[in-house]
Amino acid sequence: MGNFVCQGAMLQCSFGMAPSTLNVIVPLRPKCGNMLMANITDFAPMVNIMPFGMCQSMANPTVASATAAAMGVLTPMPCVPVIPAPWSPGGQVKVMNMPALINNAKCMCSWGGNISVTNPSGSMMATGK
């Protein structure tokens, strides 16, 4: 269970150094207040999920390379999320025939980061059971 997540929700990656926001780009969606509701398919990097500032994951090849060049001193590099799968879990309510995105959903970056919703922004008081 959780609150519905809408356009502008704040996101955080466990390896990112800054928060990001969720973009919902399909205009014909139901709204929470005046914001578009998200569903579990809103996970496209650089479209729905923007970068988290700098990445600190050694699984990220740019971070590993920069760290090696710095003689083993962790050297964060710009975040470019790589997200291969949708958010999980989704709510039982459907948004555009897909489960609604709820605030306890997570998705994983290929570089090992755990992406979560820190503020569902415009979330409704109803739950996405």
mmCIF file of C-alpha atoms in Angstrom:
data_model
loop_
_atom_site.group_PDB
_atom_site.id
_atom_site.type_symbol
_atom_site.label_atom_id
_atom_site.label_comp_id
_atom_site.label_asym_id
_atom_site.label_seq_id
_atom_site.Cartn_x
_atom_site.Cartn_y
_atom_site.Cartn_z
ATOM 1 C CA MET A 1 0.000 0.000 0.000
ATOM 2 C CA GLY A 2 1.017 3.590 -0.459
ATOM 3 C CA ASN A 3 0.037 6.970 -1.745
ATOM 4 C CA PHE A 4 -0.173 7.569 -5.464
ATOM 5 C CA VAL A 5 2.855 9.206 -7.071
ATOM 6 C CA CYS A 6 2.417 12.101 -9.481
ATOM 7 C CA GLN A 7 4.401 14.343 -11.814
ATOM 8 C CA GLY A 8 7.142 16.174 -9.937
ATOM 9 C CA ALA A 9 7.645 13.546 -7.224
ATOM 10 C CA MET A 10 11.067 13.687 -5.563
ATOM 11 C CA LEU A 11 13.295 10.644 -6.131
ATOM 12 C CA GLN A 12 16.576 9.502 -4.603
ATOM 13 C CA CYS A 13 19.159 6.951 -5.734
ATOM 14 C CA SER A 14 21.263 5.185 -3.118
ATOM 15 C CA PHE A 15 24.426 5.992 -5.135
ATOM 16 C CA GLY A 16 23.348 9.462 -6.302
ATOM 17 C CA MET A 17 24.542 12.639 -4.628
ATOM 18 C CA ALA A 18 21.412 14.740 -5.304
ATOM 19 C CA PRO A 19 17.656 14.196 -5.527
ATOM 20 C CA SER A 20 15.834 14.077 -8.840
ATOM 21 C CA THR A 21 12.256 14.531 -9.996
ATOM 22 C CA LEU A 22 9.842 12.236 -11.790
ATOM 23 C CA ASN A 23 8.564 13.402 -15.166
ATOM 24 C CA VAL A 24 5.220 12.076 -16.402
ATOM 25 C CA ILE A 25 5.004 12.919 -20.089
ATOM 26 C CA VAL A 26 1.796 11.209 -21.274
ATOM 27 C CA PRO A 27 -0.794 14.020 -21.149
ATOM 28 C CA LEU A 28 -4.013 11.940 -21.090
ATOM 29 C CA ARG A 29 -3.616 10.631 -17.559
ATOM 30 C CA PRO A 30 -5.824 10.998 -14.504
ATOM 31 C CA LYS A 31 -4.623 13.665 -12.107
ATOM 32 C CA CYS A 32 -3.881 13.938 -8.387
ATOM 33 C CA GLY A 33 -4.829 17.527 -7.736
ATOM 34 C CA ASN A 34 -3.443 19.233 -10.837
ATOM 35 C CA MET A 35 -0.537 16.809 -11.434
ATOM 36 C CA LEU A 36 -0.508 13.805 -13.776
ATOM 37 C CA MET A 37 -0.567 10.393 -12.061
ATOM 38 C CA ALA A 38 2.361 8.048 -12.717
ATOM 39 C CA ASN A 39 2.271 4.315 -13.384
ATOM 40 C CA ILE A 40 4.955 1.636 -13.101
ATOM 41 C CA THR A 41 6.066 2.162 -16.725
ATOM 42 C CA ASP A 42 7.285 5.698 -15.998
ATOM 43 C CA PHE A 43 10.896 4.560 -15.562
ATOM 44 C CA ALA A 44 12.687 5.687 -18.750
ATOM 45 C CA PRO A 45 16.102 7.198 -17.935
ATOM 46 C CA MET A 46 16.546 10.822 -19.032
ATOM 47 C CA VAL A 47 12.814 10.950 -19.862
ATOM 48 C CA ASN A 48 10.928 9.993 -16.686
ATOM 49 C CA ILE A 49 13.879 9.680 -14.304
ATOM 50 C CA MET A 50 16.485 12.407 -14.539
ATOM 51 C CA PRO A 51 20.096 12.175 -13.228
ATOM 52 C CA PHE A 52 20.906 12.238 -9.510
ATOM 53 C CA GLY A 53 23.815 14.661 -9.716
ATOM 54 C CA MET A 54 26.987 12.644 -9.352
ATOM 55 C CA CYS A 55 27.195 8.834 -9.172
ATOM 56 C CA GLN A 56 29.326 7.088 -6.534
ATOM 57 C CA SER A 57 28.852 3.471 -7.686
ATOM 58 C CA MET A 58 32.002 1.552 -8.552
ATOM 59 C CA ALA A 59 29.809 -0.588 -10.837
ATOM 60 C CA ASN A 60 29.469 2.496 -13.063
ATOM 61 C CA PRO A 61 32.346 2.265 -15.584
ATOM 62 C CA THR A 62 32.969 6.029 -15.576
ATOM 63 C CA VAL A 63 33.273 6.081 -11.762
ATOM 64 C CA ALA A 64 35.529 2.998 -11.788
ATOM 65 C CA SER A 65 37.772 4.545 -14.457
ATOM 66 C CA ALA A 66 38.024 7.929 -12.727
ATOM 67 C CA THR A 67 38.701 6.207 -9.386
ATOM 68 C CA ALA A 68 41.457 4.094 -10.929
ATOM 69 C CA ALA A 69 43.005 7.235 -12.474
ATOM 70 C CA ALA A 70 42.911 8.866 -9.009
ATOM 71 C CA MET A 71 44.961 5.986 -7.541
ATOM 72 C CA GLY A 72 41.964 4.363 -5.863
ATOM 73 C CA VAL A 73 40.380 7.492 -4.375
ATOM 74 C CA LEU A 74 36.611 7.318 -5.016
ATOM 75 C CA THR A 75 35.898 9.848 -7.746
ATOM 76 C CA PRO A 76 32.184 10.419 -8.398
ATOM 77 C CA MET A 77 31.202 11.074 -11.996
ATOM 78 C CA PRO A 78 28.021 12.527 -13.566
ATOM 79 C CA CYS A 79 24.995 10.292 -13.095
ATOM 80 C CA VAL A 80 23.456 8.783 -16.207
ATOM 81 C CA PRO A 81 20.786 6.360 -14.933
ATOM 82 C CA VAL A 82 20.427 2.972 -16.636
ATOM 83 C CA ILE A 83 17.092 1.505 -15.567
ATOM 84 C CA PRO A 84 16.177 -1.795 -17.235
ATOM 85 C CA ALA A 85 12.893 -2.622 -15.473
ATOM 86 C CA PRO A 86 9.703 -0.905 -14.254
ATOM 87 C CA TRP A 87 8.940 0.268 -10.736
ATOM 88 C CA SER A 88 7.804 -2.419 -8.309
ATOM 89 C CA PRO A 89 5.429 -2.979 -6.624
ATOM 90 C CA GLY A 90 2.591 -1.144 -8.290
ATOM 91 C CA GLY A 91 -0.776 -0.311 -6.805
ATOM 92 C CA GLN A 92 -3.956 -2.226 -7.546
ATOM 93 C CA VAL A 93 -5.480 0.886 -9.112
ATOM 94 C CA LYS A 94 -4.798 1.127 -12.861
ATOM 95 C CA VAL A 95 -3.507 4.245 -14.603
ATOM 96 C CA MET A 96 -3.617 3.893 -18.397
ATOM 97 C CA ASN A 97 -4.131 0.104 -18.001
ATOM 98 C CA MET A 98 -0.986 -0.306 -15.873
ATOM 99 C CA PRO A 99 -0.633 -0.409 -12.071
ATOM 100 C CA ALA A 100 -0.383 3.035 -10.485
ATOM 101 C CA LEU A 101 3.001 4.075 -9.134
ATOM 102 C CA ILE A 102 2.843 4.173 -5.334
ATOM 103 C CA ASN A 103 5.262 5.826 -2.937
ATOM 104 C CA ASN A 104 6.820 2.607 -1.593
ATOM 105 C CA ALA A 105 7.764 1.369 -5.093
ATOM 106 C CA LYS A 106 11.428 1.041 -6.048
ATOM 107 C CA CYS A 107 13.409 0.504 -9.213
ATOM 108 C CA MET A 108 17.032 -0.447 -9.720
ATOM 109 C CA CYS A 109 19.752 1.213 -11.747
ATOM 110 C CA SER A 110 22.099 -1.140 -13.596
ATOM 111 C CA TRP A 111 24.974 0.448 -11.653
ATOM 112 C CA GLY A 112 23.502 -0.956 -8.402
ATOM 113 C CA GLY A 113 21.555 2.053 -7.174
ATOM 114 C CA ASN A 114 18.198 1.595 -5.474
ATOM 115 C CA ILE A 115 15.840 4.357 -6.649
ATOM 116 C CA SER A 116 12.988 5.304 -4.340
ATOM 117 C CA VAL A 117 10.309 7.959 -3.979
ATOM 118 C CA THR A 118 11.115 10.381 -1.155
ATOM 119 C CA ASN A 119 8.160 12.729 -1.682
ATOM 120 C CA PRO A 120 5.204 11.615 -3.832
ATOM 121 C CA SER A 121 4.428 15.298 -4.643
ATOM 122 C CA GLY A 122 0.747 15.952 -4.965
ATOM 123 C CA SER A 123 -0.082 12.502 -3.634
ATOM 124 C CA MET A 124 -3.711 11.832 -2.909
ATOM 125 C CA MET A 125 -4.946 10.841 0.517
ATOM 126 C CA ALA A 126 -6.448 7.708 -1.052
ATOM 127 C CA THR A 127 -4.192 4.685 -1.227
ATOM 128 C CA GLY A 128 -3.119 2.591 -4.178
ATOM 129 C CA LYS A 129 -4.143 -0.712 -2.575
#
